[in-house]
């Protein structure tokens, strides 16, 4: 039986992590995998998470199974963080999932159960795992233009042009903030125009929100999602807690589904069914940590301050890199680095230029020239800027 298996192409980003580790050069710089790193290159446990974990350790008395769809307190806290106070609880169904990836997968599964003919519209480019999951599921999808490689900003006209092809019942997948891999995001006006188009087509928006708090702020990063949620009758939201709570390995995410109050019980039941058929109960630990941090005022204040510091640090690095590139290129053509938001920017280098930077300067970025800004520090910013210019980007 096992002879029938074919080798799977390794995930490019994970393969890059391995190559980086194997590189003996001391001055190497890892701008690959999407994990936040501080100035020392560490991915720390956030202080509030650490305290919540200690409290949990002291007070938890059982490890028996918990909720199949997840913990209601976690769902309420996440709904409030994503949708804001006063979210329409009667129309909302929630599922705790294995990270944001699990939320995306379950969202696609739910859409397919409800409408086997659906097509998922995905930005070009997008987080590669979106396409990988859709391919694995045999779920049909179409790409819509998103990024203008010349200006390194959103090609909104091309995007809207492509989305004219959306049919009733299709899913339009949008990145809630901090677009991965480009770093280029929609303005609120553009979100409004996208909402109009989706509404006119009778399609269903699905928002992947993996970086809330990493762009313009916790509230600001949810603005597009909230606009869509306030306008459309049915909305899917896949939220990840990996980055903003720094709990990557705890695998914590939440799929939120807004629909009709009358159909909410069936939707909620279907979500629980999806967990049961896939892995039964979702991971509990991360849900509990997030719930504690979001609902305990002291922990919440501490977490928000730390998240702000993380966000501010990345913005500073963006500005430094943009300034350095301005100086070296004697032009403003890299100003987009300071305008992009989140952990990533697509710098616009060719695969050959990316390879040159890796071979010559030990700078590792993804082949499409996505770089993780958080992988930089004050010392490495000038090295990267020089490498970019030397490579002829
Ligand atoms: N969506 C996007 C756009 C992402 O970048 C990521 C993380 N790389 C995820 C979803 C999922 O994250 P996780 O499963 O680790 O929570």
mmCIF file of C-alpha atoms and ligand atoms in Angstrom:
data_model
loop_
_atom_site.group_PDB
_atom_site.id
_atom_site.type_symbol
_atom_site.label_atom_id
_atom_site.label_comp_id
_atom_site.label_asym_id
_atom_site.label_seq_id
_atom_site.Cartn_x
_atom_site.Cartn_y
_atom_site.Cartn_z
ATOM 1 C CA UNK A 1 0.000 0.000 0.000
ATOM 2 C CA UNK A 2 2.612 2.494 1.052
ATOM 3 C CA UNK A 3 4.446 1.956 -2.256
ATOM 4 C CA UNK A 4 1.624 3.900 -3.862
ATOM 5 C CA UNK A 5 2.522 7.096 -2.058
ATOM 6 C CA UNK A 6 4.203 9.788 -4.084
ATOM 7 C CA UNK A 7 6.693 12.181 -2.524
ATOM 8 C CA UNK A 8 5.020 15.476 -1.634
ATOM 9 C CA UNK A 9 6.763 18.672 -2.617
ATOM 10 C CA UNK A 10 8.126 20.119 0.621
ATOM 11 C CA UNK A 11 6.531 23.332 1.853
ATOM 12 C CA UNK A 12 8.864 25.975 0.413
ATOM 13 C CA UNK A 13 8.883 28.166 3.503
ATOM 14 C CA UNK A 14 9.539 25.257 5.877
ATOM 15 C CA UNK A 15 12.296 23.990 3.544
ATOM 16 C CA UNK A 16 13.890 27.435 3.666
ATOM 17 C CA UNK A 17 13.962 27.205 7.485
ATOM 18 C CA UNK A 18 15.998 23.984 7.167
ATOM 19 C CA UNK A 19 18.430 25.565 4.698
ATOM 20 C CA UNK A 20 18.912 28.525 7.013
ATOM 21 C CA UNK A 21 19.675 26.276 9.980
ATOM 22 C CA UNK A 22 22.237 24.340 7.926
ATOM 23 C CA UNK A 23 24.055 27.512 6.798
ATOM 24 C CA UNK A 24 27.267 27.805 8.882
ATOM 25 C CA UNK A 25 27.779 31.546 8.215
ATOM 26 C CA UNK A 26 27.590 33.562 11.427
ATOM 27 C CA UNK A 27 26.214 36.717 9.857
ATOM 28 C CA UNK A 28 23.201 34.939 8.300
ATOM 29 C CA UNK A 29 19.837 36.713 8.449
ATOM 30 C CA UNK A 30 16.536 34.803 8.499
ATOM 31 C CA UNK A 31 13.711 36.734 6.862
ATOM 32 C CA UNK A 32 11.856 33.564 5.910
ATOM 33 C CA UNK A 33 9.295 31.930 8.148
ATOM 34 C CA UNK A 34 6.416 34.066 9.445
ATOM 35 C CA UNK A 35 7.258 34.123 13.112
ATOM 36 C CA UNK A 36 7.763 37.302 15.139
ATOM 37 C CA UNK A 37 11.289 37.755 16.452
ATOM 38 C CA UNK A 38 12.618 40.387 18.815
ATOM 39 C CA UNK A 39 15.890 42.308 18.359
ATOM 40 C CA UNK A 40 17.815 39.288 19.715
ATOM 41 C CA UNK A 41 16.152 37.012 17.187
ATOM 42 C CA UNK A 42 14.049 35.284 19.877
ATOM 43 C CA UNK A 43 10.334 34.544 19.773
ATOM 44 C CA UNK A 44 9.464 35.228 23.399
ATOM 45 C CA UNK A 45 6.462 34.013 25.393
ATOM 46 C CA UNK A 46 4.403 37.149 26.003
ATOM 47 C CA UNK A 47 4.355 38.152 29.679
ATOM 48 C CA UNK A 48 0.570 38.023 30.026
ATOM 49 C CA UNK A 49 0.486 34.578 28.427
ATOM 50 C CA UNK A 50 3.165 33.400 30.827
ATOM 51 C CA UNK A 51 1.170 34.651 33.827
ATOM 52 C CA UNK A 52 -2.053 33.100 32.500
ATOM 53 C CA UNK A 53 -0.213 29.835 32.054
ATOM 54 C CA UNK A 54 1.055 29.890 35.635
ATOM 55 C CA UNK A 55 -2.434 30.630 36.908
ATOM 56 C CA UNK A 56 -3.801 27.771 34.857
ATOM 57 C CA UNK A 57 -1.210 25.431 36.239
ATOM 58 C CA UNK A 58 -2.141 26.405 39.792
ATOM 59 C CA UNK A 59 -5.894 26.168 39.394
ATOM 60 C CA UNK A 60 -6.627 23.497 36.800
ATOM 61 C CA UNK A 61 -7.925 20.304 38.383
ATOM 62 C CA UNK A 62 -8.797 18.142 35.390
ATOM 63 C CA UNK A 63 -7.732 17.374 31.866
ATOM 64 C CA UNK A 64 -10.972 15.716 30.874
ATOM 65 C CA UNK A 65 -12.559 16.524 27.533
ATOM 66 C CA UNK A 66 -14.014 19.987 27.155
ATOM 67 C CA UNK A 67 -16.310 21.497 24.482
ATOM 68 C CA UNK A 68 -16.474 19.838 21.071
ATOM 69 C CA UNK A 69 -16.958 23.158 19.300
ATOM 70 C CA UNK A 70 -14.623 24.820 21.803
ATOM 71 C CA UNK A 71 -15.155 26.955 24.889
ATOM 72 C CA UNK A 72 -18.035 29.466 24.817
ATOM 73 C CA UNK A 73 -15.983 31.982 26.840
ATOM 74 C CA UNK A 74 -13.212 31.793 24.243
ATOM 75 C CA UNK A 75 -15.729 32.303 21.450
ATOM 76 C CA UNK A 76 -17.249 35.345 23.173
ATOM 77 C CA UNK A 77 -13.842 36.908 23.869
ATOM 78 C CA UNK A 78 -12.674 36.320 20.299
ATOM 79 C CA UNK A 79 -15.930 37.617 18.814
ATOM 80 C CA UNK A 80 -15.588 40.794 20.826
ATOM 81 C CA UNK A 81 -11.952 41.253 19.810
ATOM 82 C CA UNK A 82 -12.658 40.676 16.121
ATOM 83 C CA UNK A 83 -16.163 42.078 15.684
ATOM 84 C CA UNK A 84 -16.228 44.599 18.514
ATOM 85 C CA UNK A 85 -18.561 45.023 21.470
ATOM 86 C CA UNK A 86 -22.196 44.559 20.560
ATOM 87 C CA UNK A 87 -21.507 41.908 17.926
ATOM 88 C CA UNK A 88 -24.668 40.079 16.816
ATOM 89 C CA UNK A 89 -24.434 37.013 19.085
ATOM 90 C CA UNK A 90 -27.752 35.581 17.871
ATOM 91 C CA UNK A 91 -26.406 35.372 14.326
ATOM 92 C CA UNK A 92 -22.962 34.096 15.237
ATOM 93 C CA UNK A 93 -21.665 30.512 15.289
ATOM 94 C CA UNK A 94 -18.116 29.749 16.462
ATOM 95 C CA UNK A 95 -15.720 26.869 16.267
ATOM 96 C CA UNK A 96 -12.417 26.499 18.070
ATOM 97 C CA UNK A 97 -9.890 25.131 15.633
ATOM 98 C CA UNK A 98 -6.338 23.926 15.307
ATOM 99 C CA UNK A 99 -4.793 27.335 14.675
ATOM 100 C CA UNK A 100 -5.845 29.756 11.976
ATOM 101 C CA UNK A 101 -5.006 27.056 9.440
ATOM 102 C CA UNK A 102 -7.663 24.842 10.986
ATOM 103 C CA UNK A 103 -10.127 27.733 10.878
ATOM 104 C CA UNK A 104 -9.438 28.218 7.145
ATOM 105 C CA UNK A 105 -9.807 24.496 6.482
ATOM 106 C CA UNK A 106 -13.057 24.226 8.417
ATOM 107 C CA UNK A 107 -14.375 27.352 6.719
ATOM 108 C CA UNK A 108 -13.717 25.807 3.305
ATOM 109 C CA UNK A 109 -15.322 22.545 4.470
ATOM 110 C CA UNK A 110 -18.414 24.358 5.721
ATOM 111 C CA UNK A 111 -18.732 26.287 2.463
ATOM 112 C CA UNK A 112 -18.439 23.088 0.443
ATOM 113 C CA UNK A 113 -21.051 21.308 2.583
ATOM 114 C CA UNK A 114 -23.457 24.208 2.134
ATOM 115 C CA UNK A 115 -22.746 24.659 -1.567
ATOM 116 C CA UNK A 116 -20.820 21.887 -3.360
ATOM 117 C CA UNK A 117 -20.687 24.082 -6.482
ATOM 118 C CA UNK A 118 -18.935 26.968 -4.794
ATOM 119 C CA UNK A 119 -15.759 28.480 -6.205
ATOM 120 C CA UNK A 120 -13.298 30.090 -3.802
ATOM 121 C CA UNK A 121 -11.756 33.343 -5.085
ATOM 122 C CA UNK A 122 -8.237 33.807 -3.796
ATOM 123 C CA UNK A 123 -5.888 36.774 -4.085
ATOM 124 C CA UNK A 124 -2.872 36.383 -6.349
ATOM 125 C CA UNK A 125 -0.561 36.056 -4.524
ATOM 126 C CA UNK A 126 -1.764 34.611 -1.243
ATOM 127 C CA UNK A 127 -0.452 32.565 1.669
ATOM 128 C CA UNK A 128 0.626 29.423 -0.235
ATOM 129 C CA UNK A 129 -1.151 27.109 2.208
ATOM 130 C CA UNK A 130 -4.528 28.492 1.108
ATOM 131 C CA UNK A 131 -3.951 27.058 -2.348
ATOM 132 C CA UNK A 132 -2.350 23.913 -1.008
ATOM 133 C CA UNK A 133 -5.388 23.167 1.182
ATOM 134 C CA UNK A 134 -7.841 23.940 -1.614
ATOM 135 C CA UNK A 135 -5.903 21.685 -3.989
ATOM 136 C CA UNK A 136 -5.814 18.889 -1.412
ATOM 137 C CA UNK A 137 -9.572 19.203 -0.879
ATOM 138 C CA UNK A 138 -10.206 19.205 -4.622
ATOM 139 C CA UNK A 139 -12.050 22.468 -4.043
ATOM 140 C CA UNK A 140 -12.289 24.642 -7.139
ATOM 141 C CA UNK A 141 -10.798 28.116 -6.884
ATOM 142 C CA UNK A 142 -9.972 31.108 -9.027
ATOM 143 C CA UNK A 143 -7.304 33.735 -8.540
ATOM 144 C CA UNK A 144 -7.953 37.446 -8.587
ATOM 145 C CA UNK A 145 -5.271 40.067 -9.255
ATOM 146 C CA UNK A 146 -4.121 41.750 -6.091
ATOM 147 C CA UNK A 147 -0.583 43.092 -6.240
ATOM 148 C CA UNK A 148 1.060 45.450 -8.665
ATOM 149 C CA UNK A 149 4.690 44.374 -8.787
ATOM 150 C CA UNK A 150 5.765 47.721 -10.262
ATOM 151 C CA UNK A 151 4.359 49.907 -7.472
ATOM 152 C CA UNK A 152 4.337 47.156 -4.815
ATOM 153 C CA UNK A 153 0.821 48.205 -3.861
ATOM 154 C CA UNK A 154 -2.676 46.803 -4.355
ATOM 155 C CA UNK A 155 -3.804 46.781 -7.986
ATOM 156 C CA UNK A 156 -7.354 47.570 -6.990
ATOM 157 C CA UNK A 157 -8.735 48.104 -10.507
ATOM 158 C CA UNK A 158 -7.450 44.728 -11.641
ATOM 159 C CA UNK A 159 -8.792 43.114 -8.462
ATOM 160 C CA UNK A 160 -12.263 44.549 -8.956
ATOM 161 C CA UNK A 161 -12.133 43.658 -12.646
ATOM 162 C CA UNK A 162 -11.445 40.003 -11.856
ATOM 163 C CA UNK A 163 -14.051 39.874 -9.099
ATOM 164 C CA UNK A 164 -16.691 40.820 -11.679
ATOM 165 C CA UNK A 165 -16.575 37.109 -12.534
ATOM 166 C CA UNK A 166 -17.789 36.064 -9.053
ATOM 167 C CA UNK A 167 -21.030 34.052 -9.114
ATOM 168 C CA UNK A 168 -23.788 33.856 -6.537
ATOM 169 C CA UNK A 169 -22.757 31.448 -3.767
ATOM 170 C CA UNK A 170 -19.018 31.772 -4.435
ATOM 171 C CA UNK A 171 -16.615 32.466 -1.586
ATOM 172 C CA UNK A 172 -14.339 35.523 -1.806
ATOM 173 C CA UNK A 173 -11.332 35.016 0.443
ATOM 174 C CA UNK A 174 -9.825 38.251 1.771
ATOM 175 C CA UNK A 175 -6.925 38.887 4.137
ATOM 176 C CA UNK A 176 -8.345 40.906 7.042
ATOM 177 C CA UNK A 177 -5.116 42.900 7.497
ATOM 178 C CA UNK A 178 -1.364 42.575 6.968
ATOM 179 C CA UNK A 179 -1.679 40.739 3.652
ATOM 180 C CA UNK A 180 0.590 37.724 3.423
ATOM 181 C CA UNK A 181 2.882 37.710 1.430
ATOM 182 C CA UNK A 182 2.753 41.256 0.058
ATOM 183 C CA UNK A 183 2.205 43.579 3.063
ATOM 184 C CA UNK A 184 -0.075 45.715 0.829
ATOM 185 C CA UNK A 185 -3.585 46.254 2.175
ATOM 186 C CA UNK A 186 -6.967 47.615 1.138
ATOM 187 C CA UNK A 187 -8.048 51.046 2.354
ATOM 188 C CA UNK A 188 -11.356 51.252 4.185
ATOM 189 C CA UNK A 189 -12.957 52.781 1.092
ATOM 190 C CA UNK A 190 -11.731 49.836 -0.936
ATOM 191 C CA UNK A 191 -13.165 47.434 1.649
ATOM 192 C CA UNK A 192 -16.465 49.246 1.146
ATOM 193 C CA UNK A 193 -16.298 48.795 -2.620
ATOM 194 C CA UNK A 194 -15.465 45.102 -2.205
ATOM 195 C CA UNK A 195 -18.433 44.726 0.175
ATOM 196 C CA UNK A 196 -20.696 46.353 -2.451
ATOM 197 C CA UNK A 197 -19.450 43.999 -5.142
ATOM 198 C CA UNK A 198 -19.823 40.864 -3.001
ATOM 199 C CA UNK A 199 -23.312 41.966 -2.008
ATOM 200 C CA UNK A 200 -24.320 42.647 -5.604
ATOM 201 C CA UNK A 201 -23.030 39.233 -6.691
ATOM 202 C CA UNK A 202 -24.691 37.322 -3.855
ATOM 203 C CA UNK A 203 -21.314 35.884 -2.860
ATOM 204 C CA UNK A 204 -20.004 35.122 0.631
ATOM 205 C CA UNK A 205 -16.881 36.813 2.028
ATOM 206 C CA UNK A 206 -14.409 34.748 3.996
ATOM 207 C CA UNK A 207 -11.834 36.738 5.910
ATOM 208 C CA UNK A 208 -8.548 35.273 7.035
ATOM 209 C CA UNK A 209 -7.468 37.337 10.032
ATOM 210 C CA UNK A 210 -4.089 36.029 11.120
ATOM 211 C CA UNK A 211 -2.328 39.235 12.200
ATOM 212 C CA UNK A 212 -4.794 41.389 14.125
ATOM 213 C CA UNK A 213 -2.723 43.889 16.119
ATOM 214 C CA UNK A 214 0.368 43.606 13.907
ATOM 215 C CA UNK A 215 -0.573 46.346 11.417
ATOM 216 C CA UNK A 216 -2.227 49.580 12.519
ATOM 217 C CA UNK A 217 -3.535 48.432 15.913
ATOM 218 C CA UNK A 218 -5.931 45.918 17.410
ATOM 219 C CA UNK A 219 -9.081 47.888 16.566
ATOM 220 C CA UNK A 220 -7.801 49.358 13.296
ATOM 221 C CA UNK A 221 -6.782 45.963 11.927
ATOM 222 C CA UNK A 222 -10.333 44.694 12.401
ATOM 223 C CA UNK A 223 -11.930 47.618 10.562
ATOM 224 C CA UNK A 224 -12.260 45.893 7.181
ATOM 225 C CA UNK A 225 -13.635 42.737 8.788
ATOM 226 C CA UNK A 226 -16.152 44.752 10.821
ATOM 227 C CA UNK A 227 -17.259 46.689 7.771
ATOM 228 C CA UNK A 228 -17.899 43.447 5.876
ATOM 229 C CA UNK A 229 -19.630 41.908 8.919
ATOM 230 C CA UNK A 230 -21.936 44.902 9.273
ATOM 231 C CA UNK A 231 -22.964 44.798 5.622
ATOM 232 C CA UNK A 232 -23.222 41.196 4.438
ATOM 233 C CA UNK A 233 -25.813 38.653 5.588
ATOM 234 C CA UNK A 234 -23.358 35.738 5.641
ATOM 235 C CA UNK A 235 -19.682 36.043 6.544
ATOM 236 C CA UNK A 236 -16.949 33.540 7.454
ATOM 237 C CA UNK A 237 -13.987 34.675 9.540
ATOM 238 C CA UNK A 238 -10.919 32.530 10.232
ATOM 239 C CA UNK A 239 -9.007 34.101 13.125
ATOM 240 C CA UNK A 240 -5.593 32.925 14.309
ATOM 241 C CA UNK A 241 -4.170 33.498 17.798
ATOM 242 C CA UNK A 242 -0.689 32.335 16.804
ATOM 243 C CA UNK A 243 0.907 35.720 16.123
ATOM 244 C CA UNK A 244 -0.891 38.255 18.268
ATOM 245 C CA UNK A 245 -0.736 36.052 21.374
ATOM 246 C CA UNK A 246 2.590 34.480 20.383
ATOM 247 C CA UNK A 247 1.196 30.983 20.972
ATOM 248 C CA UNK A 248 2.134 29.436 17.638
ATOM 249 C CA UNK A 249 2.624 25.903 18.929
ATOM 250 C CA UNK A 250 -0.529 25.832 21.030
ATOM 251 C CA UNK A 251 -2.518 25.738 17.777
ATOM 252 C CA UNK A 252 -5.302 28.146 18.632
ATOM 253 C CA UNK A 253 -7.776 29.591 16.197
ATOM 254 C CA UNK A 254 -11.446 30.376 15.822
ATOM 255 C CA UNK A 255 -13.803 30.114 12.876
ATOM 256 C CA UNK A 256 -16.678 32.580 13.176
ATOM 257 C CA UNK A 257 -19.707 32.306 10.961
ATOM 258 C CA UNK A 258 -22.303 35.037 10.712
ATOM 259 C CA UNK A 259 -25.646 34.092 9.222
ATOM 260 C CA UNK A 260 -29.333 34.194 9.844
ATOM 261 C CA UNK A 261 -30.492 33.921 13.490
ATOM 262 C CA UNK A 262 -33.016 31.279 12.399
ATOM 263 C CA UNK A 263 -30.343 29.022 10.879
ATOM 264 C CA UNK A 264 -27.738 29.636 13.604
ATOM 265 C CA UNK A 265 -28.432 26.394 15.543
ATOM 266 C CA UNK A 266 -27.922 24.261 12.438
ATOM 267 C CA UNK A 267 -24.778 26.185 11.489
ATOM 268 C CA UNK A 268 -23.390 25.800 15.011
ATOM 269 C CA UNK A 269 -24.202 22.092 14.985
ATOM 270 C CA UNK A 270 -22.507 21.659 11.618
ATOM 271 C CA UNK A 271 -19.367 23.342 12.927
ATOM 272 C CA UNK A 272 -19.221 20.957 15.916
ATOM 273 C CA UNK A 273 -19.785 18.066 13.483
ATOM 274 C CA UNK A 274 -16.785 19.208 11.425
ATOM 275 C CA UNK A 275 -14.531 19.085 14.483
ATOM 276 C CA UNK A 276 -15.906 15.663 15.471
ATOM 277 C CA UNK A 277 -15.234 14.165 12.040
ATOM 278 C CA UNK A 278 -11.756 15.647 11.794
ATOM 279 C CA UNK A 279 -10.118 15.320 15.199
ATOM 280 C CA UNK A 280 -12.943 15.459 17.729
ATOM 281 C CA UNK A 281 -12.130 17.958 20.484
ATOM 282 C CA UNK A 282 -9.992 20.978 19.600
ATOM 283 C CA UNK A 283 -6.882 21.892 21.652
ATOM 284 C CA UNK A 284 -7.946 23.443 24.961
ATOM 285 C CA UNK A 285 -4.816 25.027 26.408
ATOM 286 C CA UNK A 286 -4.472 27.946 23.990
ATOM 287 C CA UNK A 287 -8.179 28.759 24.163
ATOM 288 C CA UNK A 288 -7.922 29.060 27.924
ATOM 289 C CA UNK A 289 -4.811 31.259 27.754
ATOM 290 C CA UNK A 290 -6.434 33.625 25.275
ATOM 291 C CA UNK A 291 -9.665 33.766 27.271
ATOM 292 C CA UNK A 292 -7.788 34.650 30.456
ATOM 293 C CA UNK A 293 -5.721 37.319 28.758
ATOM 294 C CA UNK A 294 -8.684 38.904 27.028
ATOM 295 C CA UNK A 295 -11.035 38.884 30.019
ATOM 296 C CA UNK A 296 -8.728 39.701 32.968
ATOM 297 C CA UNK A 297 -8.256 43.507 32.880
ATOM 298 C CA UNK A 298 -4.682 43.392 34.252
ATOM 299 C CA UNK A 299 -3.533 40.679 31.885
ATOM 300 C CA UNK A 300 -5.331 42.355 29.011
ATOM 301 C CA UNK A 301 -3.632 45.699 29.611
ATOM 302 C CA UNK A 302 -0.251 43.983 29.853
ATOM 303 C CA UNK A 303 -0.868 42.018 26.646
ATOM 304 C CA UNK A 304 -2.099 45.048 24.710
ATOM 305 C CA UNK A 305 0.989 47.026 25.752
ATOM 306 C CA UNK A 306 3.307 44.220 24.676
ATOM 307 C CA UNK A 307 1.464 43.767 21.386
ATOM 308 C CA UNK A 308 1.762 47.498 20.758
ATOM 309 C CA UNK A 309 5.498 47.328 21.443
ATOM 310 C CA UNK A 310 5.830 44.456 18.957
ATOM 311 C CA UNK A 311 3.858 46.422 16.361
ATOM 312 C CA UNK A 312 5.803 49.621 16.996
ATOM 313 C CA UNK A 313 9.103 47.737 16.700
ATOM 314 C CA UNK A 314 8.144 46.420 13.291
ATOM 315 C CA UNK A 315 7.059 49.867 12.120
ATOM 316 C CA UNK A 316 10.401 51.311 13.260
ATOM 317 C CA UNK A 317 12.268 48.636 11.318
ATOM 318 C CA UNK A 318 10.135 49.398 8.253
ATOM 319 C CA UNK A 319 11.005 53.079 8.505
ATOM 320 C CA UNK A 320 14.710 52.391 9.011
ATOM 321 C CA UNK A 321 14.829 50.074 6.019
ATOM 322 C CA UNK A 322 12.883 52.477 3.844
ATOM 323 C CA UNK A 323 15.217 55.371 4.846
ATOM 324 C CA UNK A 324 18.311 53.289 4.198
ATOM 325 C CA UNK A 325 17.028 52.228 0.776
ATOM 326 C CA UNK A 326 16.140 55.817 -0.049
ATOM 327 C CA UNK A 327 19.720 56.801 0.740
ATOM 328 C CA UNK A 328 21.358 53.970 -1.187
ATOM 329 C CA UNK A 329 19.064 54.077 -4.227
ATOM 330 C CA UNK A 330 18.852 57.851 -4.234
ATOM 331 C CA UNK A 331 15.158 57.458 -4.997
ATOM 332 C CA UNK A 332 11.796 56.955 -3.348
ATOM 333 C CA UNK A 333 11.076 53.674 -5.067
ATOM 334 C CA UNK A 334 11.373 51.692 -1.821
ATOM 335 C CA UNK A 335 9.129 53.988 0.222
ATOM 336 C CA UNK A 336 6.471 51.272 0.034
ATOM 337 C CA UNK A 337 8.391 49.363 2.723
ATOM 338 C CA UNK A 338 7.278 51.942 5.291
ATOM 339 C CA UNK A 339 3.739 51.956 3.935
ATOM 340 C CA UNK A 340 3.225 48.199 4.004
ATOM 341 C CA UNK A 341 1.814 46.732 7.200
ATOM 342 C CA UNK A 342 2.331 43.567 9.177
ATOM 343 C CA UNK A 343 5.238 41.202 9.307
ATOM 344 C CA UNK A 344 5.791 40.907 5.567
ATOM 345 C CA UNK A 345 6.730 42.928 2.539
ATOM 346 C CA UNK A 346 7.225 41.663 -0.947
ATOM 347 C CA UNK A 347 10.301 43.556 -1.986
ATOM 348 C CA UNK A 348 9.857 42.850 -5.717
ATOM 349 C CA UNK A 349 13.113 40.963 -6.380
ATOM 350 C CA UNK A 350 13.346 38.235 -9.030
ATOM 351 C CA UNK A 351 14.007 34.631 -7.880
ATOM 352 C CA UNK A 352 17.572 35.064 -9.182
ATOM 353 C CA UNK A 353 18.086 38.212 -7.105
ATOM 354 C CA UNK A 354 16.682 36.386 -4.054
ATOM 355 C CA UNK A 355 19.161 33.547 -4.694
ATOM 356 C CA UNK A 356 22.035 36.020 -5.055
ATOM 357 C CA UNK A 357 21.224 37.622 -1.703
ATOM 358 C CA UNK A 358 21.155 34.175 -0.109
ATOM 359 C CA UNK A 359 24.428 33.003 -1.659
ATOM 360 C CA UNK A 360 26.412 36.218 -1.392
ATOM 361 C CA UNK A 361 25.010 37.894 1.711
ATOM 362 C CA UNK A 362 23.472 34.966 3.680
ATOM 363 C CA UNK A 363 20.108 36.753 3.621
ATOM 364 C CA UNK A 364 17.214 34.312 3.497
ATOM 365 C CA UNK A 365 13.857 35.410 2.138
ATOM 366 C CA UNK A 366 11.117 33.441 0.400
ATOM 367 C CA UNK A 367 11.635 32.891 -3.358
ATOM 368 C CA UNK A 368 8.875 35.347 -4.276
ATOM 369 C CA UNK A 369 10.910 37.986 -2.342
ATOM 370 C CA UNK A 370 8.634 38.038 0.695
ATOM 371 C CA UNK A 371 10.683 39.141 3.667
ATOM 372 C CA UNK A 372 9.798 38.970 7.330
ATOM 373 C CA UNK A 373 10.466 42.442 8.709
ATOM 374 C CA UNK A 374 10.595 41.046 12.257
ATOM 375 C CA UNK A 375 13.672 39.048 11.269
ATOM 376 C CA UNK A 376 15.647 42.318 11.086
ATOM 377 C CA UNK A 377 17.299 44.450 13.742
ATOM 378 C CA UNK A 378 19.187 47.758 13.713
ATOM 379 C CA UNK A 379 22.429 46.037 12.733
ATOM 380 C CA UNK A 380 20.987 43.969 9.891
ATOM 381 C CA UNK A 381 18.825 46.687 8.277
ATOM 382 C CA UNK A 382 21.826 48.352 6.534
ATOM 383 C CA UNK A 383 23.163 44.941 5.447
ATOM 384 C CA UNK A 384 19.829 44.062 3.855
ATOM 385 C CA UNK A 385 19.489 47.457 2.185
ATOM 386 C CA UNK A 386 22.948 47.121 0.663
ATOM 387 C CA UNK A 387 22.246 43.544 -0.465
ATOM 388 C CA UNK A 388 19.002 44.656 -2.146
ATOM 389 C CA UNK A 389 20.735 47.427 -4.050
ATOM 390 C CA UNK A 390 23.782 45.273 -4.909
ATOM 391 C CA UNK A 391 21.485 42.554 -6.264
ATOM 392 C CA UNK A 392 20.018 45.169 -8.626
ATOM 393 C CA UNK A 393 16.461 45.146 -7.249
HETATM 394 N N1 LIG B 1 -3.482 32.718 7.384
HETATM 395 C C1 LIG B 1 -2.392 33.399 7.049
HETATM 396 C C2 LIG B 1 -2.500 34.460 6.006
HETATM 397 C C3 LIG B 1 -1.178 33.133 7.675
HETATM 398 O O1 LIG B 1 -0.098 33.829 7.327
HETATM 399 C C4 LIG B 1 -1.117 32.129 8.661
HETATM 400 C C5 LIG B 1 0.164 31.815 9.367
HETATM 401 N N2 LIG B 1 1.268 31.693 8.585
HETATM 402 C C6 LIG B 1 -2.297 31.437 8.978
HETATM 403 C C7 LIG B 1 -3.454 31.759 8.319
HETATM 404 C C8 LIG B 1 -2.394 30.344 9.989
HETATM 405 O O2 LIG B 1 -1.701 30.421 11.131
HETATM 406 P P1 LIG B 1 -1.760 29.333 12.268
HETATM 407 O O3 LIG B 1 -2.379 28.079 11.742
HETATM 408 O O4 LIG B 1 -0.351 29.120 12.664
HETATM 409 O O5 LIG B 1 -2.589 29.937 13.355
#
